Short mmCIF file of C-alpha atoms and ligand atoms in Angstrom, two decimals:
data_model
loop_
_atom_site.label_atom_id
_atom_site.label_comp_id
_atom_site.label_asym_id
_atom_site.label_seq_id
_atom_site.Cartn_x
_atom_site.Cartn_y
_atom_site.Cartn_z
CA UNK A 1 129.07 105.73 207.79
CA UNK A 2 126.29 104.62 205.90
CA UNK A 3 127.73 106.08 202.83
CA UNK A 4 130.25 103.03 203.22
CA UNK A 5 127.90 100.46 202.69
CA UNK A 6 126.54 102.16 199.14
CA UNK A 7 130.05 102.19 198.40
CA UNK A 8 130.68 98.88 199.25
CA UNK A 9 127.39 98.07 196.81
CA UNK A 10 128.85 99.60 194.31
CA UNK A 11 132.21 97.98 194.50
CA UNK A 12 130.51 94.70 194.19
CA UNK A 13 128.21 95.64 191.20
CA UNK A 14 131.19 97.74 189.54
CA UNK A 15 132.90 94.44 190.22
CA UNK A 16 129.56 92.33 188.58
CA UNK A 17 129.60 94.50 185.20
CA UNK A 18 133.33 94.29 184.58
CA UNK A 19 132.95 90.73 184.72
CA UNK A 20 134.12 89.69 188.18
CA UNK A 21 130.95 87.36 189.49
CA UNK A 22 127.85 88.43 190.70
CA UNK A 23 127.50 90.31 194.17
CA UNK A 24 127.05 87.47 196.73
CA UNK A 25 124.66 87.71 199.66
CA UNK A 26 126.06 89.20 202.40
CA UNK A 27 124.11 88.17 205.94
CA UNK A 28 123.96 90.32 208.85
CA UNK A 29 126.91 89.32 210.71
CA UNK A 30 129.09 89.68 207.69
CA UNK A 31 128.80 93.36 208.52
CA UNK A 32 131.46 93.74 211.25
CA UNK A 33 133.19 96.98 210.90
CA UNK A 34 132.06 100.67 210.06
CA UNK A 35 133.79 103.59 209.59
CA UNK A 36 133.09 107.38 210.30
CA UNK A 37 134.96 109.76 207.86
CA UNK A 38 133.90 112.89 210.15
CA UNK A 39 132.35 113.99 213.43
CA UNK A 40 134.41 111.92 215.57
CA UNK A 41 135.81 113.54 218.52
CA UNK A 42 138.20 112.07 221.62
CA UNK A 43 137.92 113.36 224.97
CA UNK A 44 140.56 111.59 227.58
CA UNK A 45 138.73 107.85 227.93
CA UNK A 46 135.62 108.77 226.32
CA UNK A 47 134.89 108.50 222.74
CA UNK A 48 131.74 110.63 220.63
CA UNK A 49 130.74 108.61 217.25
CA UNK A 50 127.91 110.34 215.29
CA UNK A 51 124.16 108.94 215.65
CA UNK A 52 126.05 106.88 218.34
CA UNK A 53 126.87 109.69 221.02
CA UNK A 54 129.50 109.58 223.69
CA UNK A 55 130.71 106.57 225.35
CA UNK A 56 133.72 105.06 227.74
CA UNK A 57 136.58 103.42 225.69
CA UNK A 58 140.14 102.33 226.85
CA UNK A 59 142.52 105.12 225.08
CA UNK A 60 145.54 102.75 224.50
CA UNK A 61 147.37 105.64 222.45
CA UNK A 62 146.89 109.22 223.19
CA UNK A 63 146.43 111.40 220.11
CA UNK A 64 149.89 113.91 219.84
CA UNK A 65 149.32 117.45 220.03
CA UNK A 66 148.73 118.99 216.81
CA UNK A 67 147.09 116.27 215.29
CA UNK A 68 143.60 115.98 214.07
CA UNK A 69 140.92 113.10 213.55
CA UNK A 70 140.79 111.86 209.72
CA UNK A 71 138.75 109.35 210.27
CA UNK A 72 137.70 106.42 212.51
CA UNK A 73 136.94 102.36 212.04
CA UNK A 74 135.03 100.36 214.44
CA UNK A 75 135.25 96.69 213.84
CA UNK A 76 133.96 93.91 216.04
CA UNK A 77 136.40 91.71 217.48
CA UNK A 78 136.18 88.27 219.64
CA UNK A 79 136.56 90.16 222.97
CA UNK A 80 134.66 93.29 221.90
CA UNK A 81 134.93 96.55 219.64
CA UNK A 82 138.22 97.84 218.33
CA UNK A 83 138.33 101.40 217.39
CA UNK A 84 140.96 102.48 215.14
CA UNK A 85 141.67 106.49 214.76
CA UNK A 86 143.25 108.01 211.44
CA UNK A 87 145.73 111.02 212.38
CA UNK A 88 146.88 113.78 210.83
CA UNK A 89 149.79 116.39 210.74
CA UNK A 90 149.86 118.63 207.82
CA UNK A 91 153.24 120.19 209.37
CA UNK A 92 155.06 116.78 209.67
CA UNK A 93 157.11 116.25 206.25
CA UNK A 94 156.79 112.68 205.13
CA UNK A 95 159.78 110.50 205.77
CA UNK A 96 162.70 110.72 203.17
CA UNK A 97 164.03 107.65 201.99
CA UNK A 98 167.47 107.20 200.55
CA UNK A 99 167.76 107.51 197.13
CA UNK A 100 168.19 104.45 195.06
CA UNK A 101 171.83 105.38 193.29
CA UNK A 102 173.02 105.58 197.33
CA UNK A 103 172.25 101.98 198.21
CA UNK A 104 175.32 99.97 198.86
CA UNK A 105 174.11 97.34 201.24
CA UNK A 106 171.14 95.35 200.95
CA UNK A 107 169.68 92.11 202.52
CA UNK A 108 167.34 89.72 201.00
CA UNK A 109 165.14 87.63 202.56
CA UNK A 110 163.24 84.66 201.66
CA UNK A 111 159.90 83.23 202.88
CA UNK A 112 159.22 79.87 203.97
CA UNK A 113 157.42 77.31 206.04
CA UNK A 114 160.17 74.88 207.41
CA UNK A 115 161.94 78.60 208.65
CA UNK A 116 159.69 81.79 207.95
CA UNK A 117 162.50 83.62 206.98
CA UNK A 118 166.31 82.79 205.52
CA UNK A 119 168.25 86.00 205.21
CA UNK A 120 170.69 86.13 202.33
CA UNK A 121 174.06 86.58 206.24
CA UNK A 122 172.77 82.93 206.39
CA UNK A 123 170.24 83.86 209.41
CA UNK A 124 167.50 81.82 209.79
CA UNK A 125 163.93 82.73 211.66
CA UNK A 126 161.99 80.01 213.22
CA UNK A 127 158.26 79.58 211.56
CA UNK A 128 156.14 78.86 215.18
CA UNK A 129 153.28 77.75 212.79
CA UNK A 130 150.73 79.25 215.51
CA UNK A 131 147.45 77.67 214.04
CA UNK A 132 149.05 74.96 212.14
CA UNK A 133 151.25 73.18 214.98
CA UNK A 134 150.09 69.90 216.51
CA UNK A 135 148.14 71.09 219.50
CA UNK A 136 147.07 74.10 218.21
CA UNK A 137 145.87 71.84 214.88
CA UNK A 138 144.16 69.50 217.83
CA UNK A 139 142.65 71.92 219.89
CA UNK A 140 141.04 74.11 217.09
CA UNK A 141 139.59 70.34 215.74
CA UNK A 142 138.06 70.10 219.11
CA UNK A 143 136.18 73.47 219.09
CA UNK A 144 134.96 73.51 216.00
CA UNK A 145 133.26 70.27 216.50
CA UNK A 146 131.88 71.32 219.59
CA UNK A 147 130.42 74.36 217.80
CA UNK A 148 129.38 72.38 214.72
CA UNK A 149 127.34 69.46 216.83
CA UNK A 150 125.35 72.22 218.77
CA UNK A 151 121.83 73.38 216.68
CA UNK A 152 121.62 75.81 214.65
CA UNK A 153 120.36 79.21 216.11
CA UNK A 154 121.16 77.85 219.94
CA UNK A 155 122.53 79.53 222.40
CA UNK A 156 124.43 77.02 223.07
CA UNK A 157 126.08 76.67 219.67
CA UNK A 158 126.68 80.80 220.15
CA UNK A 159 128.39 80.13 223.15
CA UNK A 160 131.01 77.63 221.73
CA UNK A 161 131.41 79.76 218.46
CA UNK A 162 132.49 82.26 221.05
CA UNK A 163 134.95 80.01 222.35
CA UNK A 164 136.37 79.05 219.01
CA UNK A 165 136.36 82.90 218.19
CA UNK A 166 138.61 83.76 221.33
CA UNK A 167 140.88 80.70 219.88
CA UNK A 168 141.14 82.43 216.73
CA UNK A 169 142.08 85.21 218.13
CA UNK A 170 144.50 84.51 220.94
CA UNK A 171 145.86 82.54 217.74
CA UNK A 172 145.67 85.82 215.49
CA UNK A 173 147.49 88.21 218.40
CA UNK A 174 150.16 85.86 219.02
CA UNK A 175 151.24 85.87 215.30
CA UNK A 176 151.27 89.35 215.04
CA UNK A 177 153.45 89.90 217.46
CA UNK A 178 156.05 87.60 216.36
CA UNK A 179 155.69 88.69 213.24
CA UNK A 180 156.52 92.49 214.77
CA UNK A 181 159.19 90.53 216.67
CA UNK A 182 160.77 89.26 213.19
CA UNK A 183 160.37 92.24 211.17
CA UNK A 184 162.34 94.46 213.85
CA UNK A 185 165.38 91.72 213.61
CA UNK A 186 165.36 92.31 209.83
CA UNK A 187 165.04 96.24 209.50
CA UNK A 188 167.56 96.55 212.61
CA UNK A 189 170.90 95.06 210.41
CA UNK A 190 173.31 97.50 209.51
CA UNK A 191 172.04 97.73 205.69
CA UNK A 192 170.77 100.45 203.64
CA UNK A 193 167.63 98.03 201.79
CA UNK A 194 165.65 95.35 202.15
CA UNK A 195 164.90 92.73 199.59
CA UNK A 196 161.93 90.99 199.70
CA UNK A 197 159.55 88.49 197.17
CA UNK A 198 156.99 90.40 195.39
CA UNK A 199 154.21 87.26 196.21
CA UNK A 200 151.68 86.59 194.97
CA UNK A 201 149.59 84.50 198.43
CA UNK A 202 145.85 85.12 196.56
CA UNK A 203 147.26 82.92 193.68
CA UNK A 204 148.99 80.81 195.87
CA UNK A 205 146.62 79.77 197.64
CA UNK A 206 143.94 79.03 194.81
CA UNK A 207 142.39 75.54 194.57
CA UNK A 208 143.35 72.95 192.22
CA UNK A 209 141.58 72.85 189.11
CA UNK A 210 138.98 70.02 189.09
CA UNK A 211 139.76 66.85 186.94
CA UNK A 212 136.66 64.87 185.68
CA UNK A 213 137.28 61.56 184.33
CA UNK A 214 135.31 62.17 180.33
CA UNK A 215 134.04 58.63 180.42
CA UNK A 216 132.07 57.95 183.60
CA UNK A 217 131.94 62.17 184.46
CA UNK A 218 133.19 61.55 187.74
CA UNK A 219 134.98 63.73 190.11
CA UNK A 220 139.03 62.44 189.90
CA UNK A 221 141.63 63.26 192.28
CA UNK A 222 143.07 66.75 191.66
CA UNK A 223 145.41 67.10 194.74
CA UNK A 224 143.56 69.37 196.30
CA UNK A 225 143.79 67.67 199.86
CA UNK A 226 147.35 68.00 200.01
CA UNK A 227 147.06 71.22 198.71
CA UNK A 228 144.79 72.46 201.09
CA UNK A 229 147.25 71.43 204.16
CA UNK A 230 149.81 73.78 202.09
CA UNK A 231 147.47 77.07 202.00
CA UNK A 232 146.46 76.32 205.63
CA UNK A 233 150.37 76.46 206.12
CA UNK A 234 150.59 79.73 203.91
CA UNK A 235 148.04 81.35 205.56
CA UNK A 236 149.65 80.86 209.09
CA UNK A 237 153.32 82.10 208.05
CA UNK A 238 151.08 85.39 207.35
CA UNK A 239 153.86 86.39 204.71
CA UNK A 240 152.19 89.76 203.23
CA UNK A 241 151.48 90.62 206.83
CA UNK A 242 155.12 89.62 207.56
CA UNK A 243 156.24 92.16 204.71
CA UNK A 244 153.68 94.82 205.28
CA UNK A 245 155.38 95.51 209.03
CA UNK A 246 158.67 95.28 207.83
CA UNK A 247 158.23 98.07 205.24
CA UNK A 248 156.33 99.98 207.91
CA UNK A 249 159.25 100.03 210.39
CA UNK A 250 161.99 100.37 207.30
CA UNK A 251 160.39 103.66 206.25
CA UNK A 252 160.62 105.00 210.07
CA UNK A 253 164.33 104.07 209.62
CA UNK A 254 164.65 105.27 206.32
CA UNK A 255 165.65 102.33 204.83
CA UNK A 256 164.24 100.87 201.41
CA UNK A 257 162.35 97.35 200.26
CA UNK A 258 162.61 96.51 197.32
CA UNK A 259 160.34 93.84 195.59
CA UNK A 260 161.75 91.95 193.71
CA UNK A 261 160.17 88.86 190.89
CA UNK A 262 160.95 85.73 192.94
CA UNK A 263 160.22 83.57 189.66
CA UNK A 264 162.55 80.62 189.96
CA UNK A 265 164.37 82.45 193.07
CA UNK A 266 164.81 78.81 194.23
CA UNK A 267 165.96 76.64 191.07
CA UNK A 268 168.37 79.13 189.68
CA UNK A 269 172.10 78.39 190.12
CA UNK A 270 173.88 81.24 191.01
CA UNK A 271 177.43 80.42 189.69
CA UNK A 272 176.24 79.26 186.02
CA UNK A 273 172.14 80.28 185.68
CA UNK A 274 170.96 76.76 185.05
CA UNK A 275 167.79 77.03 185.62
CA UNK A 276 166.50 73.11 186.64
CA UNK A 277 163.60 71.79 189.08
CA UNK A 278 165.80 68.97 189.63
CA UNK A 279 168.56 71.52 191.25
CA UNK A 280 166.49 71.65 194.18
CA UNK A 281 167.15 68.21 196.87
CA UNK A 282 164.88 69.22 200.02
CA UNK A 283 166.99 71.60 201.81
CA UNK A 284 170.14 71.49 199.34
CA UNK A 285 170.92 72.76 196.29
CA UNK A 286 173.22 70.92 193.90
CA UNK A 287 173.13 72.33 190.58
CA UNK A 288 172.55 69.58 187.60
CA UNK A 289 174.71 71.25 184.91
CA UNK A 290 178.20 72.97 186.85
CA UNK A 291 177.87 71.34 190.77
CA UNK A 292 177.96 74.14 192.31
CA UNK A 293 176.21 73.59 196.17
CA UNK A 294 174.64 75.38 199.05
CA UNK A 295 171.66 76.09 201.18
CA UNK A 296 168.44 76.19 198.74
CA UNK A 297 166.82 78.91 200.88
CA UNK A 298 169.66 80.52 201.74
CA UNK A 299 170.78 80.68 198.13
CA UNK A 300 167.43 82.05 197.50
CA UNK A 301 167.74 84.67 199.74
CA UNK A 302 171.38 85.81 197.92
CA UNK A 303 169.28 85.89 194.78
CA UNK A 304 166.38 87.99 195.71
CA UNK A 305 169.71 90.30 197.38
CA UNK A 306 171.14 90.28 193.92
CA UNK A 307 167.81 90.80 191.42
CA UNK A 308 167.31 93.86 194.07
CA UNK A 309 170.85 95.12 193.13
CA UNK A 310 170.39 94.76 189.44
CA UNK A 311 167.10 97.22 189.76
CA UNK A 312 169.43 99.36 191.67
CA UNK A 313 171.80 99.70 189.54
CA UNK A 314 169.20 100.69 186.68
CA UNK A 315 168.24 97.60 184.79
CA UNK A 316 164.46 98.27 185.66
CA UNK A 317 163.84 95.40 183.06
CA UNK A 318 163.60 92.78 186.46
CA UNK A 319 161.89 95.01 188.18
CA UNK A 320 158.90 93.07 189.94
CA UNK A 321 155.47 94.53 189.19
ZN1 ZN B 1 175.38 75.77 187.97
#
């Protein structure tokens, strides 16, 4: 357990030497999670963690017979400690997905903010934008100030950062679960693969560049308020979260996601190839050079469908990295 925070050291110098920024200062309560790679044992509701000893915890899963411990994480959340088990079964094969060649049906999907997802049948999924809606924009507002006009170091100000906390994560849970809600829809169509963007969110969500006027060396606009209601907006769709569950429940049904380069997914015409910004009106798409029309998202969802198809059928050339 301790071992992990050397390691994580040694990340962040590795990181400093090959040129990636110099280790920042973590404080104490950056330090919210540990995690034991032995010792830990599970007895009905009670829980032994080395140095620690035994203690009561709510067994929400029991561990199937046959399988043993790998390894354990404790992290700190709003309403307590989390403790997440690792499990093993050497005698369980690992599940066998269909082989690429055998693929005859696939579905793309495309991520968004007006709808979080448009499937290349033309179905559309609702975006609830859980932190980013009106009230839940409002209320957050309203707790943070309360937590930000208390002193520093009060008890007081703890209490309300509490408050916020719990926020967060009533905020946090109730994503999730749509988001487990949305991937089940998509695995559970008759199809043999699933198509999705290979995204990039980290770049995404990167600040604008600063613009300093060369005269007077003052700070210009750079569009970074706008921009920063965008990320906020990315970051609540949660779209590598969204992904990351639906490959988890494709591989239980054996099904397949492909990533696929979503470079200009949205401004391509897909009866001539015209590639034009212009192409794109809002929610329609009306291409510039033939006329061909349809739903922008929806077409992008047939596109990511058909780039997956062309790295089925062998041309690995598009295939996303
Ligand atoms: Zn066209």
């Amino acid at each position: 357990m301790l071992q992990q925070n050397v390691k994580r050291l040694d990340t962040a110098y590795k990181n400093f030497f090959e040129g990636r920024g110099f280790p920042k200062f973590k404080n104490r309560s950056n330090f919210t999670s540990f995690t034991y790679q032995m010792g830990v044992k599970v007895q009905g509701s009670k829980i032994y963690l080395p140095k620690l000893g035994w203690m009561r915890f709510h067994n929400s899963r029991v561990i199937p017979e046959g399988f043993t411990i790998k390894a354990a994480t404790i992290r700190k959340r709003q309403n307590g400690w989390d403790v997440s088990i690792r499990i093993e079964d050497k005698s369980i094969p690992d599940y066998i997905s269909k082989p690429l060649n055998e693929i005859n049906s696939l579905l793309g999907c495309d991520l968004g903010i007006t709808k979080l997802v448009h499937l290349s049948d033309s179905y559309q999924i609702e975006n609830p934008r859980f932190s980013t809606n009106k009230k839940a924009k409002r209320t957050l507002k309203i707790r943070q100030r309360r937590v930000s006009k208390k002193v520093k170091g009060s008890n007081n100000r703890k209490k309300s950062a509490k408050r916020l906390g719990r926020l967060h994560k009533k905020i946090a849970d109730k994503r999730s679960a749509y988001q487990w809600e949305t991937a089940n829809k998509i695995v559970s169509r008759k199809v043999d693969a699933i198509a999705v963007e290979n995204l990039n969110v980290s770049g995404m969500l990167r600040r604008c560049k600063v613009k300093i006027d060369e005269k007077t060396g003052r700070f210009l606009k750079n569009g970074q308020s706008r921009k920063k209601g965008l990320n906020r907006s990315i970051s609540d769709a949660g779209w590598s979260d969204l992904i990351l569950k639906i490959e988890y429940l494709a591989v239980k049904q054996g099904k397949i996601v492909i990533k696929v380069n979503p470079k200009n997914s949205s401004q391509e015409c897909r009866n001539c190839g015209h590639i034009d910004k212009s192409n794109r009106d809002g929610e329609k798409f009306i291409c510039t050079h033939c006329g061909y029309h349809e739903h922008a998202d929806i077409g992008a969802a047939k596109t990511i469908r058909d780039r997956a198809f062309e790295i089925v059928r062998g041309d690995s050339t598009k295939l996303a990295v």
